[in-house]
Coordinates of C-alpha atoms and ligand atoms in Angstrom, one line a residue:
X1 CA -3.7 -114.7 -61.0
X2 CA -3.0 -118.5 -60.3
X3 CA 0.5 -119.6 -60.8
X4 CA 1.2 -122.2 -63.5
X5 CA 2.1 -125.5 -61.9
X6 CA 4.4 -127.8 -63.7
X7 CA 2.8 -131.2 -64.9
X8 CA 4.4 -134.3 -63.0
X9 CA 7.0 -135.9 -65.1
X10 CA 7.0 -139.8 -65.5
X11 CA 9.2 -141.9 -67.1
X12 CA 8.2 -145.2 -68.2
X13 CA 11.2 -147.3 -68.4
X14 CA 11.2 -150.8 -70.0
X15 CA 13.2 -153.9 -71.2
X16 CA 11.4 -155.7 -74.0
X17 CA 12.9 -158.5 -76.1
X18 CA 9.9 -159.6 -78.1
X19 CA 7.6 -156.5 -77.8
X20 CA 5.0 -157.7 -75.1
X21 CA 6.2 -155.1 -72.4
X22 CA 6.4 -152.6 -75.1
X23 CA 2.7 -153.2 -75.9
X24 CA 1.8 -152.8 -72.5
X25 CA 4.1 -149.6 -72.0
X26 CA 2.0 -148.0 -74.9
X27 CA -1.1 -148.5 -73.0
X28 CA 0.5 -147.4 -69.6
X29 CA 1.8 -144.0 -71.4
X30 CA -1.9 -143.6 -72.9
X31 CA -3.4 -143.9 -69.5
X32 CA -0.9 -141.6 -67.7
X33 CA -1.3 -138.9 -70.4
X34 CA -5.2 -139.1 -70.3
X35 CA -4.9 -137.9 -66.6
X36 CA -2.7 -135.0 -67.7
X37 CA 0.8 -136.0 -66.5
X38 CA 3.9 -135.6 -68.6
X39 CA 4.9 -139.1 -69.6
X40 CA 8.0 -140.4 -71.6
X41 CA 8.7 -143.8 -72.9
X42 CA 12.4 -145.1 -72.4
X43 CA 14.3 -148.4 -72.5
X44 CA 17.3 -149.5 -70.5
X45 CA 20.4 -150.4 -72.4
X46 CA 20.9 -153.9 -73.8
X47 CA 23.6 -155.8 -72.5
X48 CA 23.4 -158.9 -74.5
X49 CA 25.8 -159.0 -77.5
X50 CA 24.2 -159.1 -81.2
X51 CA 25.5 -162.6 -81.7
X52 CA 23.3 -164.0 -78.8
X53 CA 20.2 -161.6 -79.5
X54 CA 20.0 -163.1 -83.0
X55 CA 20.1 -166.6 -81.7
X56 CA 17.3 -165.5 -79.2
X57 CA 15.3 -164.0 -82.2
X58 CA 15.3 -161.0 -80.3
X59 CA 13.5 -157.8 -81.8
X60 CA 15.2 -154.2 -81.4
X61 CA 13.5 -151.3 -80.2
X62 CA 16.0 -148.6 -81.4
X63 CA 13.2 -146.1 -81.7
X64 CA 12.7 -145.8 -78.0
X65 CA 15.5 -143.7 -76.3
X66 CA 17.9 -145.4 -73.9
X67 CA 17.5 -143.8 -70.4
X68 CA 21.0 -143.2 -68.7
X69 CA 20.5 -144.1 -64.9
X70 CA 21.5 -140.8 -63.9
X71 CA 18.7 -139.2 -65.6
X72 CA 16.3 -140.8 -63.1
X73 CA 16.6 -137.7 -61.0
X74 CA 14.6 -135.7 -63.7
X75 CA 11.4 -137.6 -63.4
X76 CA 8.8 -137.5 -60.2
X77 CA 7.8 -141.0 -60.9
X78 CA 8.4 -144.2 -62.8
X79 CA 6.7 -147.1 -64.2
X80 CA 9.1 -150.0 -64.9
X81 CA 8.2 -152.6 -67.5
X82 CA 10.2 -155.8 -66.9
X83 CA 9.8 -159.2 -68.4
X84 CA 10.7 -162.2 -66.0
X85 CA 13.7 -164.4 -66.4
X86 CA 13.4 -167.5 -63.9
X87 CA 10.6 -165.7 -62.1
X88 CA 12.9 -162.6 -61.4
X89 CA 13.5 -159.4 -63.3
X90 CA 15.7 -159.5 -66.5
X91 CA 19.5 -159.0 -66.0
X92 CA 19.5 -155.9 -68.1
X93 CA 17.2 -154.1 -65.7
X94 CA 19.5 -155.3 -62.8
X95 CA 22.5 -153.9 -64.7
X96 CA 20.6 -150.5 -65.0
X97 CA 20.0 -150.4 -61.2
X98 CA 23.6 -151.6 -60.4
X99 CA 24.7 -148.2 -62.1
X100 CA 22.7 -146.2 -59.7
X101 CA 25.1 -146.0 -56.8
X102 CA 25.8 -142.6 -56.8
X103 CA 22.2 -141.8 -56.9
X104 CA 21.6 -143.9 -53.8
X105 CA 24.7 -142.6 -51.9
X106 CA 23.2 -138.9 -52.4
X107 CA 19.5 -139.9 -51.8
X108 CA 18.6 -138.4 -55.2
X109 CA 15.6 -140.5 -55.5
X110 CA 14.2 -140.6 -52.2
X111 CA 10.4 -139.6 -52.2
X112 CA 9.8 -140.3 -55.7
X113 CA 7.0 -142.8 -56.7
X114 CA 7.2 -146.0 -58.9
X115 CA 5.0 -148.7 -60.1
X116 CA 5.9 -151.8 -62.0
X117 CA 4.5 -154.2 -64.7
X118 CA 5.4 -157.3 -66.1
X119 CA 5.3 -160.2 -68.7
X120 CA 5.8 -163.9 -68.4
X121 CA 6.0 -166.7 -70.8
X122 CA 3.6 -168.8 -68.8
X123 CA 0.6 -168.2 -66.6
X124 CA 2.6 -169.2 -63.4
X125 CA 5.9 -168.4 -64.5
X126 CA 6.5 -165.3 -62.3
X127 CA 3.8 -162.7 -62.9
X128 CA 3.9 -161.6 -58.9
X129 CA 7.3 -162.9 -58.2
X130 CA 9.1 -160.7 -60.7
X131 CA 7.5 -157.5 -59.5
X132 CA 8.0 -158.6 -55.8
X133 CA 11.7 -159.4 -56.4
X134 CA 12.1 -155.9 -58.1
X135 CA 10.9 -153.9 -55.0
X136 CA 14.3 -154.1 -53.0
X137 CA 15.6 -151.4 -55.6
X138 CA 12.8 -149.2 -54.8
X139 CA 13.2 -149.6 -51.0
X140 CA 17.0 -149.1 -50.9
X141 CA 16.4 -145.9 -53.0
X142 CA 13.5 -144.6 -50.7
X143 CA 11.2 -144.8 -53.6
X144 CA 7.6 -145.1 -52.8
X145 CA 6.0 -148.2 -54.3
X146 CA 2.6 -147.7 -55.8
X147 CA 0.8 -151.0 -56.2
X148 CA -2.1 -151.3 -58.8
X149 CA -4.2 -153.1 -56.3
X150 CA -7.6 -154.3 -57.4
X151 CA -8.4 -150.9 -59.3
X152 CA -8.9 -152.8 -62.6
X153 CA -12.2 -154.7 -62.9
X154 CA -10.6 -157.2 -65.4
X155 CA -8.6 -158.6 -62.4
X156 CA -11.6 -160.3 -61.1
X157 CA -12.6 -161.9 -64.4
X158 CA -11.9 -165.4 -64.6
X159 CA -13.6 -166.1 -68.1
X160 CA -10.4 -166.3 -69.9
X161 CA -6.5 -166.2 -69.1
X162 CA -5.7 -162.8 -68.2
X163 CA -2.0 -161.4 -67.1
X164 CA -1.8 -159.0 -64.4
X165 CA -1.9 -159.0 -60.5
X166 CA -2.6 -156.5 -57.7
X167 CA 1.3 -155.8 -58.0
X168 CA 0.8 -154.4 -61.6
X169 CA -0.2 -155.0 -65.0
X170 CA 1.0 -158.1 -66.9
X171 CA 0.5 -160.2 -70.0
X172 CA 1.3 -163.9 -70.9
X173 CA 3.7 -164.1 -74.0
X174 CA 3.4 -167.8 -74.4
X175 CA 6.1 -170.4 -74.4
X176 CA 7.3 -169.4 -77.9
X177 CA 6.4 -165.6 -77.4
X178 CA 3.5 -166.0 -79.9
X179 CA 0.5 -165.0 -77.7
X180 CA -0.4 -161.4 -78.5
X181 CA -1.4 -159.1 -75.5
X182 CA -5.0 -159.5 -74.8
X183 CA -7.6 -156.4 -74.9
X184 CA -8.2 -157.1 -71.2
X185 CA -4.5 -156.9 -70.4
X186 CA -4.3 -153.5 -72.4
X187 CA -7.3 -152.3 -70.2
X188 CA -5.5 -153.2 -67.0
X189 CA -2.2 -151.3 -68.1
X190 CA -4.4 -148.4 -69.0
X191 CA -6.1 -148.3 -65.6
X192 CA -2.4 -148.6 -64.3
X193 CA -1.4 -145.7 -66.0
X194 CA -4.7 -143.7 -64.9
X195 CA -4.5 -144.5 -61.2
X196 CA -0.7 -144.1 -61.0
X197 CA -1.3 -140.4 -62.6
X198 CA -3.9 -139.9 -60.1
X199 CA -1.6 -140.8 -57.1
X200 CA 1.2 -138.6 -58.4
X201 CA -1.2 -135.6 -59.1
X202 CA -2.7 -135.9 -55.5
X203 CA 1.0 -136.1 -54.2
X204 CA 1.8 -133.0 -56.1
X205 CA -1.2 -130.9 -55.0
Ligands
LIG301 C1 16.4 -166.6 -70.1 C2 14.7 -166.4 -70.2 C3 14.0 -166.9 -68.9 C4 12.9 -166.9 -68.9 N1 12.2 -167.3 -67.7 C5 10.9 -167.3 -67.6 C6 10.4 -167.6 -66.4 O1 10.9 -168.1 -65.4 N2 8.7 -167.7 -66.5 C7 8.1 -167.4 -67.5 O2 7.0 -167.5 -67.4 N3 8.8 -167.0 -68.6 C8 10.1 -166.9 -68.7 N4 10.6 -166.6 -69.9 C9 9.9 -165.8 -70.9 C10 9.8 -164.3 -71.0 O3 9.4 -163.8 -69.8 C11 9.0 -163.7 -72.1 O4 9.6 -164.1 -73.2 C12 8.8 -162.4 -71.9 O5 8.0 -162.1 -70.9 C13 8.3 -161.7 -73.2 O6 8.3 -160.2 -73.0 P1 8.8 -159.3 -74.0 O7 8.1 -159.7 -75.3 O8 8.6 -158.0 -73.5 O9 10.4 -159.5 -74.2 C14 12.0 -166.4 -70.1 C15 12.8 -165.9 -71.3 C16 14.1 -166.1 -71.2 C17 14.7 -165.6 -72.5

């Protein structure tokens, strides 16, 4: 009789102001689940007051539960969805990590796995730098970064503008946020979910 092995637990942790990261995250969760891992979507806490959010025409995603930083210990791996701000991660995500000092001090996240995906307003507004500048958080916590690489064939497609890079899936929101996540960007996000799940499953054999 073989013992039942628990499915690896993956938290997809996002910040989204206009919904592009949220759309990508749904494809990521789908890809993860297709490969048989346990995937749950969370968001980081908002830090801006309602008065500012209203002026920014921000959407609210109250249906997604907020992840308490200390609950990162409950997962085996993470996929972080982060929109760019000036080519670097949104401050809401930085605030989340700045509350993980105790986890760092106890090495609670050492050896866990993480991938990252992003959204930018423009094609050259930080698709790669946003993920790149997020990596120190992983390094300091001893979390193993899992890049997407070129596992999604759409990354070679130059027939249209496509977000995403070997660093992770991505979408281009447009200067006014009106561009919708394209079908090819959804496919890249699906691939990131699937390939990340395969990496985690291999590590948990
Ligand atoms: C303060 C601020 C700074 C931004 N900086 C950049 C930037 O440097 N490059 C860029 O391409 N987009 C920039 N954007 C656009 C956001 O990245 C875009 O709204 C976001 O990717 C959309 O994702 P979401 O719909 O999930 O919120 C900025 C937006 C704000 C509000």
